[in-house]
Short mmCIF file of C-alpha atoms in Angstrom, two decimals:
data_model
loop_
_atom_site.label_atom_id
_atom_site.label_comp_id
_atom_site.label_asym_id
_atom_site.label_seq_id
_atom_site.Cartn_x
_atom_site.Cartn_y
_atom_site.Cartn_z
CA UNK R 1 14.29 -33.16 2.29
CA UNK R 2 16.77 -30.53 2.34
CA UNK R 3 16.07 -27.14 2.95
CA UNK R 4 14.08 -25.30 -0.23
CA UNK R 5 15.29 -21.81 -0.58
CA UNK R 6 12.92 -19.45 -3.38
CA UNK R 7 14.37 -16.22 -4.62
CA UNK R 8 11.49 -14.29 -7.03
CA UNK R 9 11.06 -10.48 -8.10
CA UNK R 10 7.33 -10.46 -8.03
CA UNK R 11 7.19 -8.61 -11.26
CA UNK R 12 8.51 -11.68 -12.71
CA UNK R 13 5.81 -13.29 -15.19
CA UNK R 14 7.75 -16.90 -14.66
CA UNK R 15 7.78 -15.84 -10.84
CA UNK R 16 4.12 -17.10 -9.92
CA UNK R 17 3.48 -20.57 -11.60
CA UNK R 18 7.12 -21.88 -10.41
CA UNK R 19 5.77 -20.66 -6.88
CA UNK R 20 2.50 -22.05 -7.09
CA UNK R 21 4.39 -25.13 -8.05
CA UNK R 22 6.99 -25.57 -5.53
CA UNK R 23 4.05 -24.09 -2.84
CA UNK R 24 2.44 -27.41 -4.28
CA UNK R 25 5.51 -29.53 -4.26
CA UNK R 26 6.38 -29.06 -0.86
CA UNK R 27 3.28 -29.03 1.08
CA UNK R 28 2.60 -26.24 1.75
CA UNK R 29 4.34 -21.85 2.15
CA UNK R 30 5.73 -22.78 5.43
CA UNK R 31 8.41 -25.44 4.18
CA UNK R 32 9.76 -22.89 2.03
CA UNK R 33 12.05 -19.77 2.37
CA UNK R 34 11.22 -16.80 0.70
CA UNK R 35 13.83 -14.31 -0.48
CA UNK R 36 13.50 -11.27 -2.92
CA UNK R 37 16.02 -10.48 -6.05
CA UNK R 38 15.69 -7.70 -8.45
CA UNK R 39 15.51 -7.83 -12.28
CA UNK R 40 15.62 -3.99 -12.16
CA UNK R 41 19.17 -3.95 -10.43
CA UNK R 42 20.08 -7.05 -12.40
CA UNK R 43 19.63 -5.38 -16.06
CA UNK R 44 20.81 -2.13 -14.28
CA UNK R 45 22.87 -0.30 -17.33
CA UNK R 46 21.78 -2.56 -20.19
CA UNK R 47 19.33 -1.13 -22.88
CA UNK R 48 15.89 -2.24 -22.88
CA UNK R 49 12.75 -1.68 -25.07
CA UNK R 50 9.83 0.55 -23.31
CA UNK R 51 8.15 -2.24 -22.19
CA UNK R 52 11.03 -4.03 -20.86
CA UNK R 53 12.11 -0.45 -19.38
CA UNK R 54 8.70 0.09 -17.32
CA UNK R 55 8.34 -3.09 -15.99
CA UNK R 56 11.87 -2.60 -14.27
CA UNK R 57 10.27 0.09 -12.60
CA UNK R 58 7.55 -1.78 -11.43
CA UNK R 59 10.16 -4.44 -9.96
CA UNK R 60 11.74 -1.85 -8.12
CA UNK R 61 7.70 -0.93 -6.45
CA UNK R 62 7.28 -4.47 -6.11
CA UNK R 63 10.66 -4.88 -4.57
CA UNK R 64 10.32 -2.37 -2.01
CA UNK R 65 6.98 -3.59 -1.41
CA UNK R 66 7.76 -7.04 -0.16
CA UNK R 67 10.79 -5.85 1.19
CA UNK R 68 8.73 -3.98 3.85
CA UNK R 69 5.48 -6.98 4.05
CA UNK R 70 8.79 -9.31 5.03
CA UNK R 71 9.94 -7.33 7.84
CA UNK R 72 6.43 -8.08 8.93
CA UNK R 73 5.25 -11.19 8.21
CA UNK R 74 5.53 -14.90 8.01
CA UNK R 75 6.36 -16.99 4.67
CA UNK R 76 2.87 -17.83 4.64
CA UNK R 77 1.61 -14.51 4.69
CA UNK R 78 3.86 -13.59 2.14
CA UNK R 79 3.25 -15.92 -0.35
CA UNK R 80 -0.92 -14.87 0.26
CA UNK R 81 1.08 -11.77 -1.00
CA UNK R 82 2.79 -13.01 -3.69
CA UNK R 83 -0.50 -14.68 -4.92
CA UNK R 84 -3.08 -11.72 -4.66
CA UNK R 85 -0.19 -9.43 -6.33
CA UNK R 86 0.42 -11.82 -9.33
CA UNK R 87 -3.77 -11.73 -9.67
CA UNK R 88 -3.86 -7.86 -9.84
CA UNK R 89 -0.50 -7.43 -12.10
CA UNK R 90 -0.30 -10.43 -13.89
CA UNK R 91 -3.53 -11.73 -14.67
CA UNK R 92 -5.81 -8.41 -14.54
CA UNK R 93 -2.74 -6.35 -15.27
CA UNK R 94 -3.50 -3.50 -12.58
CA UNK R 95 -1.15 -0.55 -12.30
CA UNK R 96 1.22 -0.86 -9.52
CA UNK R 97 0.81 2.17 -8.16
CA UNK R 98 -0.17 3.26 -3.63
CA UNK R 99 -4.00 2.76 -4.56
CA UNK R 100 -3.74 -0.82 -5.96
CA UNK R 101 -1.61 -2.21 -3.49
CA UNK R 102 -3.81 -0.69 -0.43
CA UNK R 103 -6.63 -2.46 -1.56
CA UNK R 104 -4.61 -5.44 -2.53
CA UNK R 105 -3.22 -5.52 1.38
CA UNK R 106 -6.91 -4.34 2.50
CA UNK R 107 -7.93 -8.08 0.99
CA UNK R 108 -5.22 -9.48 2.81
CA UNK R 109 -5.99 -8.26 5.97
CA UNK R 110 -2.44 -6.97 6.18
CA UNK R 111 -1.54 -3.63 7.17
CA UNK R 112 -2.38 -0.92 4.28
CA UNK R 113 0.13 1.32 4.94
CA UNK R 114 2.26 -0.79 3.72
CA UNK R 115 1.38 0.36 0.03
CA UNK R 116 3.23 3.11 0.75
CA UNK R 117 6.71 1.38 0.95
CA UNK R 118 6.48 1.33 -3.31
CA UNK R 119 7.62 4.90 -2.69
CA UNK R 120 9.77 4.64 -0.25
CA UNK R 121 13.42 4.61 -1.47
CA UNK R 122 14.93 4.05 1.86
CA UNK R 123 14.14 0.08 1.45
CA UNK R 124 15.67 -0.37 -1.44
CA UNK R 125 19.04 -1.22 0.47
CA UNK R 126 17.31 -4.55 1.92
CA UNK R 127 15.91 -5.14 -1.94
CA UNK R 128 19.57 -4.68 -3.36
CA UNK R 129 21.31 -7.01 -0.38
CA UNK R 130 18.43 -9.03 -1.01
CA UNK R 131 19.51 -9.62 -4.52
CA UNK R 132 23.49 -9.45 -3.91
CA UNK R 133 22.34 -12.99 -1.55
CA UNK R 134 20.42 -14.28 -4.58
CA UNK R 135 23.53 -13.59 -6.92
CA UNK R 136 26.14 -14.93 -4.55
CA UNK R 137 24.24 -18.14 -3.95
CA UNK R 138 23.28 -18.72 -7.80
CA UNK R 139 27.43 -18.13 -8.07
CA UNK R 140 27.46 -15.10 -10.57
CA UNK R 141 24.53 -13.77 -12.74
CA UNK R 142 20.86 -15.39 -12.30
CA UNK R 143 17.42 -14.39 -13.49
CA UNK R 144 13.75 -14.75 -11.75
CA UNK R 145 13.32 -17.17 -10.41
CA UNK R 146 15.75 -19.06 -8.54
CA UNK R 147 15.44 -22.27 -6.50
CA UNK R 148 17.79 -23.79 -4.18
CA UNK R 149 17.60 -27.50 -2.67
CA UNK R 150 20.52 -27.50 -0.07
CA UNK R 151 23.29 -26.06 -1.67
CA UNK R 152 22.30 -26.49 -5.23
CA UNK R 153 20.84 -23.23 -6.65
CA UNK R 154 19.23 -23.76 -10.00
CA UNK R 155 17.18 -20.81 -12.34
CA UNK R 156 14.39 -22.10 -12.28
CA UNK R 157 12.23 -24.12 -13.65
CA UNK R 158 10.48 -22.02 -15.92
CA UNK R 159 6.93 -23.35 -16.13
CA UNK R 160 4.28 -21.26 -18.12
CA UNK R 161 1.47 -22.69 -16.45
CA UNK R 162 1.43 -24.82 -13.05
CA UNK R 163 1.61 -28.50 -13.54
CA UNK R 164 -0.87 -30.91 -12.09
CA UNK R 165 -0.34 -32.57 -8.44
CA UNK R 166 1.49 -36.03 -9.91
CA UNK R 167 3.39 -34.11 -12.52
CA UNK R 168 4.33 -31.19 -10.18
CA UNK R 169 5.58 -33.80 -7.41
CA UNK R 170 8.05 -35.89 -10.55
CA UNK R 171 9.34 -32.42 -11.42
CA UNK R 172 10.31 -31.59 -8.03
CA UNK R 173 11.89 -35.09 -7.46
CA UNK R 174 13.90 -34.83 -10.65
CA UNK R 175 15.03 -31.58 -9.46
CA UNK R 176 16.25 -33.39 -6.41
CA UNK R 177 17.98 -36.28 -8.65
CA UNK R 178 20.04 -34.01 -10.74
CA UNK R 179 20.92 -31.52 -7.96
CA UNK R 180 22.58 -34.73 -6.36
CA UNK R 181 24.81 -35.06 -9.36
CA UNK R 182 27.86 -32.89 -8.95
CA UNK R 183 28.65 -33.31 -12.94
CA UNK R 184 25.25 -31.02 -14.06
CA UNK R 185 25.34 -27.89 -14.45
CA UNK R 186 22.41 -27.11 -16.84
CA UNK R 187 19.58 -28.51 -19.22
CA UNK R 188 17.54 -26.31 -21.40
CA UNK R 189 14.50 -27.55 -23.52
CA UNK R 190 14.38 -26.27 -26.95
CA UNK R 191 11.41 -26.32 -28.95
CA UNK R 192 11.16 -26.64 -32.87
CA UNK R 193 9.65 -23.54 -34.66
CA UNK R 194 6.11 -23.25 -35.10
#
């Protein structure tokens, strides 16, 4: 199998289930390499709704954040990270702020003074070359998240929810079928109005 590279901004609502999937796929954190990107430096300059605008903030936190847990720890540690941080902000939608990340890292057993780092403005030169290695390998311009198999980079897949075992598995080996045609480029599935 060749070498399965996954870049993700935690913030990322798409970020989790295609982790959880390819964590799945794979066998396991370990047979995986995690890398950061930023959404908030790649819609740097454009105009965004409030929403949009705050949770661009919150990728630059998060960024920093596992910026400074991967100077630390292992891939598997970091996607425990990954996981208990897509609990609090996705699922129970917890403010990313020094006191929910403490207790977040307190769960983890990892370090809490780490929660600190979504302050910290000095790592956000690792987030942004971080992200320039995400760009360069997607070839130009590429959202959360990002996959590559070998040299192939693809965004995505975009799953809403986390396929079962046997479906997860076919996904990932049709990922590996058209990465090994030089000819694709893209597929998009487009669903009829509702």
């Amino acid at each position: 199998m060749p070498a399965v590279r996954f870049w993700f901004d935690p913030v990322c609502p798409y970020s989790w289930p295609t982790a959880e999937w390819l964590h799945e796929a794979v066998g396991g954190p370990e047979a995986l390499e995690w890398e950061l990107m930023s959404l908030a430096i790649l819609n740097e300059g454009r105009e965004l709704p409030a929403r949009a605008t705050a949770r661009m903030r919150d990728s630059r936190s998060a960024g920093r954040l596992f910026a400074s847990l991967a100077r630390e720890v292992d891939g598997t540690r970091l996607w425990e990270a990954l996981r208990a941080f897509n609990g609090l902000y996705h699922r129970d939608g917890a403010v990313l702020d020094e006191p929910s990340m403490r207790t977040m890292l307190r769960m983890l057993g990892l370090p809490p003074g780490h929660a600190a780092s979504i302050a910290d403005r000095s790592l956000d030169s690792a987030v942004s070359d971080a992200h320039a290695r995400s760009q360069e390998a997607a070839g130009g311009s590429g959202g959360s998240p990002l996959i590559a198999l070998g040299d192939t980079v693809f965004h995505g897949p975009i799953l809403r929810t986390v396929p079962d075992a046997a479906a997860g598995r076919a996904l990932f080996d049709a990922l590996g079928t058209v990465a090994s045609v030089d000819a694709f480029t893209s597929v998009q599935r487009l669903r009829p109005p509702t």
